[in-house]
PDB file of C-alpha atoms in Angstrom:
ATOM      1  CA  MET A   1       0.057   0.047   0.107  1.00  0.00           C
ATOM      2  CA  ALA A   2       1.130   3.596  -0.903  1.00  0.00           C
ATOM      3  CA  LYS A   3       2.969   5.582   1.987  1.00  0.00           C
ATOM      4  CA  LEU A   4       2.545   8.833   0.147  1.00  0.00           C
ATOM      5  CA  GLU A   5      -0.004  10.888  -1.741  1.00  0.00           C
ATOM      6  CA  ARG A   6       1.140  13.098  -4.718  1.00  0.00           C
ATOM      7  CA  MET A   7      -0.319  16.575  -5.014  1.00  0.00           C
ATOM      8  CA  THR A   8       0.418  19.554  -6.961  1.00  0.00           C
ATOM      9  CA  ARG A   9      -0.203  23.208  -7.159  1.00  0.00           C
ATOM     10  CA  TYR A  10      -0.163  25.782  -9.983  1.00  0.00           C
ATOM     11  CA  GLY A  11      -0.931  23.211 -12.235  1.00  0.00           C
ATOM     12  CA  GLU A  12       2.057  20.962 -12.249  1.00  0.00           C
ATOM     13  CA  ARG A  13       4.545  23.583 -11.544  1.00  0.00           C
ATOM     14  CA  HIS A  14       4.922  22.662  -7.945  1.00  0.00           C
ATOM     15  CA  VAL A  15       4.929  18.725  -6.854  1.00  0.00           C
ATOM     16  CA  TYR A  16       4.395  17.682  -3.258  1.00  0.00           C
ATOM     17  CA  TYR A  17       4.536  14.318  -1.625  1.00  0.00           C
ATOM     18  CA  CYS A  18       2.437  14.109   1.692  1.00  0.00           C
ATOM     19  CA  LEU A  19       3.024  11.509   4.379  1.00  0.00           C
ATOM     20  CA  GLU A  20       1.137  10.870   7.679  1.00  0.00           C
ATOM     21  CA  CYS A  21       3.534  11.637  10.474  1.00  0.00           C
ATOM     22  CA  PRO A  22       2.991   9.131  13.448  1.00  0.00           C
ATOM     23  CA  ALA A  23       4.610  11.568  15.885  1.00  0.00           C
ATOM     24  CA  CYS A  24       2.528  14.642  14.977  1.00  0.00           C
ATOM     25  CA  LYS A  25      -0.668  12.916  14.020  1.00  0.00           C
ATOM     26  CA  ILE A  26      -0.864  15.067  10.837  1.00  0.00           C
ATOM     27  CA  SER A  27       0.444  15.212   7.254  1.00  0.00           C
ATOM     28  CA  HIS A  28       3.680  16.843   6.158  1.00  0.00           C
ATOM     29  CA  ALA A  29       4.187  17.914   2.490  1.00  0.00           C
ATOM     30  CA  ILE A  30       7.522  17.577   0.877  1.00  0.00           C
ATOM     31  CA  LEU A  31       8.188  19.650  -2.137  1.00  0.00           C
ATOM     32  CA  THR A  32      10.076  17.746  -4.785  1.00  0.00           C
ATOM     33  CA  ALA A  33       9.475  19.755  -7.882  1.00  0.00           C
ATOM     34  CA  CYS A  34       9.272  23.595  -8.572  1.00  0.00           C
ATOM     35  CA  GLN A  35       9.368  24.916 -11.913  1.00  0.00           C
ATOM     36  CA  ASP A  36       9.799  28.556 -10.833  1.00  0.00           C
ATOM     37  CA  GLN A  37      12.182  30.256  -8.604  1.00  0.00           C
ATOM     38  CA  GLY A  38      11.169  29.623  -4.982  1.00  0.00           C
ATOM     39  CA  PRO A  39      11.498  27.352  -1.945  1.00  0.00           C
ATOM     40  CA  PRO A  40      14.374  24.427  -2.180  1.00  0.00           C
ATOM     41  CA  VAL A  41      13.248  21.103  -3.268  1.00  0.00           C
ATOM     42  CA  TRP A  42      13.949  17.614  -1.907  1.00  0.00           C
ATOM     43  CA  GLU A  43      15.194  14.741  -3.783  1.00  0.00           C
ATOM     44  CA  PHE A  44      12.872  11.700  -3.949  1.00  0.00           C
ATOM     45  CA  ASN A  45      13.680   7.975  -5.274  1.00  0.00           C
ATOM     46  CA  GLY A  46      10.073   7.840  -6.799  1.00  0.00           C
ATOM     47  CA  ASP A  47       9.131   4.763  -4.602  1.00  0.00           C
ATOM     48  CA  LEU A  48       5.676   5.444  -3.123  1.00  0.00           C
ATOM     49  CA  GLU A  49       5.997   2.284  -1.083  1.00  0.00           C
ATOM     50  CA  ARG A  50       9.551   2.730   0.297  1.00  0.00           C
ATOM     51  CA  PRO A  51      10.346   6.468  -0.271  1.00  0.00           C
ATOM     52  CA  THR A  52      13.544   8.195   0.560  1.00  0.00           C
ATOM     53  CA  PHE A  53      13.755  12.005   0.643  1.00  0.00           C
ATOM     54  CA  TYR A  54      16.901  14.015   0.998  1.00  0.00           C
ATOM     55  CA  PRO A  55      17.776  16.223   2.832  1.00  0.00           C
ATOM     56  CA  ALA A  56      16.056  16.026   6.162  1.00  0.00           C
ATOM     57  CA  VAL A  57      12.587  17.680   6.437  1.00  0.00           C
ATOM     58  CA  LEU A  58      12.073  20.359   9.099  1.00  0.00           C
ATOM     59  CA  ALA A  59       8.188  20.540   9.975  1.00  0.00           C
ATOM     60  CA  PRO A  60       7.339  22.971  12.834  1.00  0.00           C
ATOM     61  CA  THR A  61       3.729  23.092  13.676  1.00  0.00           C
ATOM     62  CA  HIS A  62       1.743  25.604  15.789  1.00  0.00           C
ATOM     63  CA  ASP A  63      -1.256  24.748  17.848  1.00  0.00           C
ATOM     64  CA  GLU A  64      -3.497  27.788  17.584  1.00  0.00           C
ATOM     65  CA  ALA A  65      -5.531  26.957  20.695  1.00  0.00           C
ATOM     66  CA  THR A  66      -2.624  26.489  23.003  1.00  0.00           C
ATOM     67  CA  GLY A  67       0.134  28.600  21.305  1.00  0.00           C
ATOM     68  CA  GLU A  68       2.407  25.592  21.592  1.00  0.00           C
ATOM     69  CA  VAL A  69       4.832  25.071  18.641  1.00  0.00           C
ATOM     70  CA  THR A  70       6.170  21.627  17.964  1.00  0.00           C
ATOM     71  CA  ILE A  71       9.545  20.793  16.036  1.00  0.00           C
ATOM     72  CA  CYS A  72       9.343  17.799  13.851  1.00  0.00           C
ATOM     73  CA  HIS A  73      12.728  17.281  12.123  1.00  0.00           C
ATOM     74  CA  PHE A  74      13.432  13.965  10.419  1.00  0.00           C
ATOM     75  CA  TYR A  75      14.602  11.842   7.431  1.00  0.00           C
ATOM     76  CA  VAL A  76      12.514   9.506   5.333  1.00  0.00           C
ATOM     77  CA  GLU A  77      14.904   6.550   4.288  1.00  0.00           C
ATOM     78  CA  ASP A  78      13.640   3.567   2.593  1.00  0.00           C
ATOM     79  CA  GLY A  79      10.060   3.817   4.082  1.00  0.00           C
ATOM     80  CA  ARG A  80      11.059   4.690   7.610  1.00  0.00           C
ATOM     81  CA  ILE A  81      11.191   7.932   9.331  1.00  0.00           C
ATOM     82  CA  ARG A  82      14.231   8.564  11.581  1.00  0.00           C
ATOM     83  CA  TYR A  83      13.433  11.520  13.991  1.00  0.00           C
ATOM     84  CA  LEU A  84      16.251  13.588  14.770  1.00  0.00           C
ATOM     85  CA  PRO A  85      17.421  14.807  18.245  1.00  0.00           C
ATOM     86  CA  ASP A  86      15.937  18.484  18.128  1.00  0.00           C
ATOM     87  CA  CYS A  87      12.396  17.141  17.801  1.00  0.00           C
ATOM     88  CA  THR A  88      10.142  18.133  20.655  1.00  0.00           C
ATOM     89  CA  HIS A  89       7.575  15.173  20.186  1.00  0.00           C
ATOM     90  CA  SER A  90       7.741  11.751  21.910  1.00  0.00           C
ATOM     91  CA  LEU A  91       9.194   9.954  18.920  1.00  0.00           C
ATOM     92  CA  VAL A  92      12.635  12.114  19.079  1.00  0.00           C
ATOM     93  CA  GLY A  93      15.508  10.056  18.308  1.00  0.00           C
ATOM     94  CA  GLN A  94      13.491   6.888  17.185  1.00  0.00           C
ATOM     95  CA  ARG A  95      12.885   5.156  13.795  1.00  0.00           C
ATOM     96  CA  VAL A  96       9.577   4.077  12.754  1.00  0.00           C
ATOM     97  CA  GLU A  97       8.007   2.703   9.720  1.00  0.00           C
ATOM     98  CA  LEU A  98       6.184   5.169   7.537  1.00  0.00           C
ATOM     99  CA  PRO A  99       2.426   4.262   7.920  1.00  0.00           C
ATOM    100  CA  ASP A 100       0.395   3.355   4.853  1.00  0.00           C
ATOM    101  CA  LEU A 101      -2.035   6.023   3.979  1.00  0.00           C
ATOM    102  CA  ALA A 102      -5.517   5.725   5.181  1.00  0.00           C
ATOM    103  CA  PRO A 103      -8.144   4.896   2.326  1.00  0.00           C
ATOM    104  CA  ILE A 104     -10.181   8.002   1.525  1.00  0.00           C
ATOM    105  CA  ASP A 105     -13.567   7.617   1.784  1.00  0.00           C
ATOM    106  CA  PRO A 106     -15.411   9.053  -1.532  1.00  0.00           C
ATOM    107  CA  GLY A 107     -18.464   9.840   0.737  1.00  0.00           C
TER     108      GLY A 107
END
């Protein structure tokens, strides 16, 4: 089963891959193609089941209700997430399997 979902913006000019983060309990989007000047892009091995991205992804999140900021900093390597030591969540320093994406209910 796929671990990522491909998403685009501005037609096909920006390509992202979204993954479910077991630590944050939300999706993180990783930009892999940008056809105009803009943010940096990550290298991706193209494998939706055993993805690898380079370099590390830094994904801070902000809880609007509490004002709390959580730092999620990780590598995705061969279908596993390696959380780095500066993470401020419970999976800091751990390696975990990237979860399968939940099936989308068409309603």
